Coordinates of C-alpha atoms and ligand atoms in Angstrom, one line a residue:
M1 CA 8.4 11.8 -14.5
A2 CA 8.1 12.9 -10.9
I3 CA 9.3 11.6 -7.5
E4 CA 6.2 10.6 -5.7
Q5 CA 5.3 9.2 -2.3
T6 CA 2.4 6.7 -2.0
L7 CA 0.7 5.0 0.9
I8 CA 1.0 1.2 0.8
L9 CA -0.6 -1.3 3.2
A10 CA 0.3 -4.9 3.6
K11 CA -3.2 -5.9 4.8
P12 CA -4.0 -8.3 7.6
D13 CA -4.1 -11.4 5.3
A14 CA -0.5 -10.5 4.0
V15 CA 0.8 -10.1 7.5
A16 CA -0.9 -13.2 8.9
R17 CA 0.4 -15.3 5.9
G18 CA 4.0 -14.0 6.3
L19 CA 4.1 -12.2 3.0
V20 CA 5.3 -8.8 4.3
G21 CA 8.9 -9.4 3.3
E22 CA 7.9 -10.6 -0.2
I23 CA 5.7 -7.6 -0.7
I24 CA 8.3 -5.1 0.4
A25 CA 10.9 -6.8 -1.7
R26 CA 8.9 -6.3 -4.8
F27 CA 8.8 -2.6 -4.3
E28 CA 12.4 -2.4 -3.4
R29 CA 13.5 -4.5 -6.4
R30 CA 11.7 -2.0 -8.7
G31 CA 13.9 0.7 -7.3
Y32 CA 11.4 2.3 -5.0
T33 CA 12.6 3.2 -1.5
I34 CA 10.9 2.9 1.9
A35 CA 10.3 6.4 3.3
A36 CA 8.2 5.1 6.3
L37 CA 7.3 1.7 7.7
K38 CA 5.5 0.3 10.7
L39 CA 3.6 -2.7 12.0
M40 CA 0.4 -1.5 13.8
K41 CA -3.1 -2.3 14.9
V42 CA -5.8 -0.3 13.2
D43 CA -8.8 1.1 15.0
G44 CA -12.2 1.7 13.5
N45 CA -11.8 5.4 13.2
R46 CA -8.6 5.1 11.1
A47 CA -10.2 2.3 9.0
R48 CA -13.2 4.4 8.3
T49 CA -11.3 7.5 7.5
H50 CA -8.9 5.6 5.2
Y51 CA -11.7 4.0 3.2
A52 CA -14.1 7.0 3.4
E53 CA -14.8 6.9 -0.3
H54 CA -16.4 3.4 0.1
A55 CA -18.7 4.4 3.0
G56 CA -22.3 3.2 2.2
K57 CA -21.2 0.4 -0.2
P58 CA -22.3 -3.1 0.6
F59 CA -18.8 -4.3 1.4
F60 CA -17.8 -1.3 3.6
D61 CA -18.6 -2.8 7.0
G62 CA -16.8 -6.0 6.1
L63 CA -13.9 -4.1 4.8
V64 CA -13.5 -2.1 8.0
Q65 CA -14.0 -5.3 10.0
Y66 CA -11.2 -7.0 8.0
I67 CA -8.7 -4.1 8.2
T68 CA -9.2 -3.8 12.0
S69 CA -9.1 -7.6 12.7
A70 CA -5.3 -8.0 12.9
P71 CA -2.1 -6.0 12.4
V72 CA -1.2 -4.3 9.1
V73 CA 2.1 -3.1 7.9
A74 CA 1.8 0.5 6.7
M75 CA 4.5 2.1 4.6
V76 CA 5.2 5.1 2.5
I77 CA 7.0 4.1 -0.7
E78 CA 8.9 6.6 -2.8
G79 CA 10.1 6.8 -6.3
S80 CA 9.7 7.9 -9.9
D81 CA 5.9 7.9 -10.6
A82 CA 5.6 5.6 -7.6
I83 CA 1.7 5.9 -7.3
E84 CA 1.0 4.3 -10.6
G85 CA 4.0 2.1 -10.5
C86 CA 3.1 0.6 -7.1
R87 CA -0.5 0.1 -8.2
A88 CA 0.8 -2.0 -11.1
T89 CA 3.1 -3.9 -8.8
I90 CA 0.1 -4.7 -6.6
G91 CA -2.2 -5.6 -9.5
A92 CA -6.0 -5.2 -10.2
T93 CA -8.4 -5.1 -7.3
H94 CA -9.8 -8.6 -7.9
P95 CA -7.0 -11.1 -7.8
I96 CA -8.6 -13.0 -10.6
K97 CA -8.1 -10.1 -12.8
A98 CA -4.6 -9.3 -11.6
A99 CA -1.8 -10.1 -13.9
P100 CA 0.5 -13.0 -12.9
G101 CA 3.7 -11.3 -11.5
S102 CA 1.7 -8.8 -9.6
I103 CA 1.2 -9.2 -5.8
R104 CA -2.5 -9.9 -6.0
G105 CA -2.0 -12.0 -9.2
D106 CA 0.6 -14.2 -7.5
Y107 CA -0.9 -14.5 -4.0
G108 CA -4.6 -13.7 -4.0
Q109 CA -7.8 -15.5 -4.6
T110 CA -10.6 -13.2 -3.5
I111 CA -11.4 -9.5 -3.7
G112 CA -12.0 -9.4 0.0
R113 CA -8.5 -10.7 0.9
N114 CA -6.3 -9.0 -1.7
L115 CA -3.2 -8.5 0.3
A116 CA -2.2 -4.9 -0.3
H117 CA -3.4 -1.4 -0.7
G118 CA -1.9 1.3 -2.8
S119 CA -3.0 5.0 -3.2
D120 CA -4.8 5.3 -6.5
S121 CA -3.9 9.0 -7.4
S122 CA -1.8 11.9 -6.2
E123 CA -4.8 13.3 -4.3
S124 CA -5.4 10.0 -2.6
A125 CA -1.8 9.7 -1.6
Q126 CA -1.8 13.2 -0.1
R127 CA -5.0 12.4 1.8
E128 CA -4.0 8.9 3.0
I129 CA -0.3 9.4 4.1
P130 CA -1.2 11.7 7.0
I131 CA -3.9 9.2 8.2
W132 CA -1.1 6.7 8.8
F133 CA 2.1 8.6 9.5
A134 CA 3.2 11.8 11.3
P135 CA 5.6 13.9 9.4
L136 CA 8.6 13.0 11.6
E137 CA 8.0 9.3 10.8
I138 CA 8.6 9.9 7.1
A139 CA 12.3 9.9 6.0
S140 CA 12.6 10.8 2.3
R141 CA 15.9 10.0 0.6
P142 CA 17.5 11.4 -2.6
H143 CA 16.5 9.7 -5.8
D144 CA 19.4 10.8 -7.9
Q145 CA 19.6 7.9 -10.5
T146 CA 23.5 8.1 -10.5
Q147 CA 23.8 7.0 -6.9
W148 CA 23.9 3.4 -8.1
L149 CA 26.5 4.2 -10.7
V150 CA 29.0 6.3 -8.8
G151 CA 28.6 5.1 -5.2
T152 CA 29.6 7.3 -2.3
Ligands
IDP201 P1 -8.2 -1.0 -4.6 O1 -7.8 -1.6 -3.3 O2 -7.7 -1.8 -5.7 O3 -7.9 0.5 -4.7 P2 -11.0 -0.2 -4.2 O4 -12.0 -0.2 -5.2 O5 -10.5 1.2 -3.7 O6 -9.8 -1.2 -4.7 O7 -11.6 -1.1 -2.9 C1 -10.9 -1.0 -1.7 C2 -10.9 -2.4 -1.1 O8 -12.2 -2.8 -0.8 C3 -10.4 -3.5 -2.1 O9 -9.0 -3.6 -2.1 C4 -11.0 -4.7 -1.6 O10 -10.3 -5.2 -0.5 C5 -12.3 -4.2 -1.0 N1 -13.4 -4.4 -2.0 C6 -13.6 -3.6 -3.1 N2 -14.6 -4.1 -3.8 C7 -15.2 -5.1 -3.1 C8 -16.3 -5.9 -3.3 O11 -17.0 -5.9 -4.3 N3 -16.5 -6.9 -2.4 C9 -15.6 -7.1 -1.3 N4 -14.6 -6.3 -1.1 C10 -14.3 -5.3 -2.0
MG202 MG1 -8.7 2.1 -3.7

């Protein structure tokens, strides 16, 4: 078990459909905390840097077009094994394969409009978070499990 930070995006379809609160609530209800959060437009440079691993694939240009087409909500979510846990909360890449109860399984139809992004590994999280947030925009909080038991 390790306290991790992961980069989460509520993609343009999620923002346009008014599902940002629903998505954030799912992470919070699992016990993860918000370490950073902002609504923002995405330019082509940031989009191509973020999705660099997919450069050259048939869907790359469409993916960049989509992510730059309308605002996203970017966040850093923090908690115990948060990278894998948030990926599970988001669900499989194709919404058809995503389990009911996951974000994509509950709200998505197509792979091209699958609502949310989550870093897929520790290396990805460390690469992605600085693409979206400056250090001073990130406010880590204690994750002592007893905070919910003893109060302050
Ligand atoms: P992930 O978001 O579950 O990590 P990746 O394989 O990293 O999935 O792909 C990044 C994003 O690119 C996906 O979330 C999806 O929006 C888009 N994408 C991936 N594969 C395809 C495809 O075959 N067609 C269209 N879009 C795709
Ligand atoms: Mg990915």
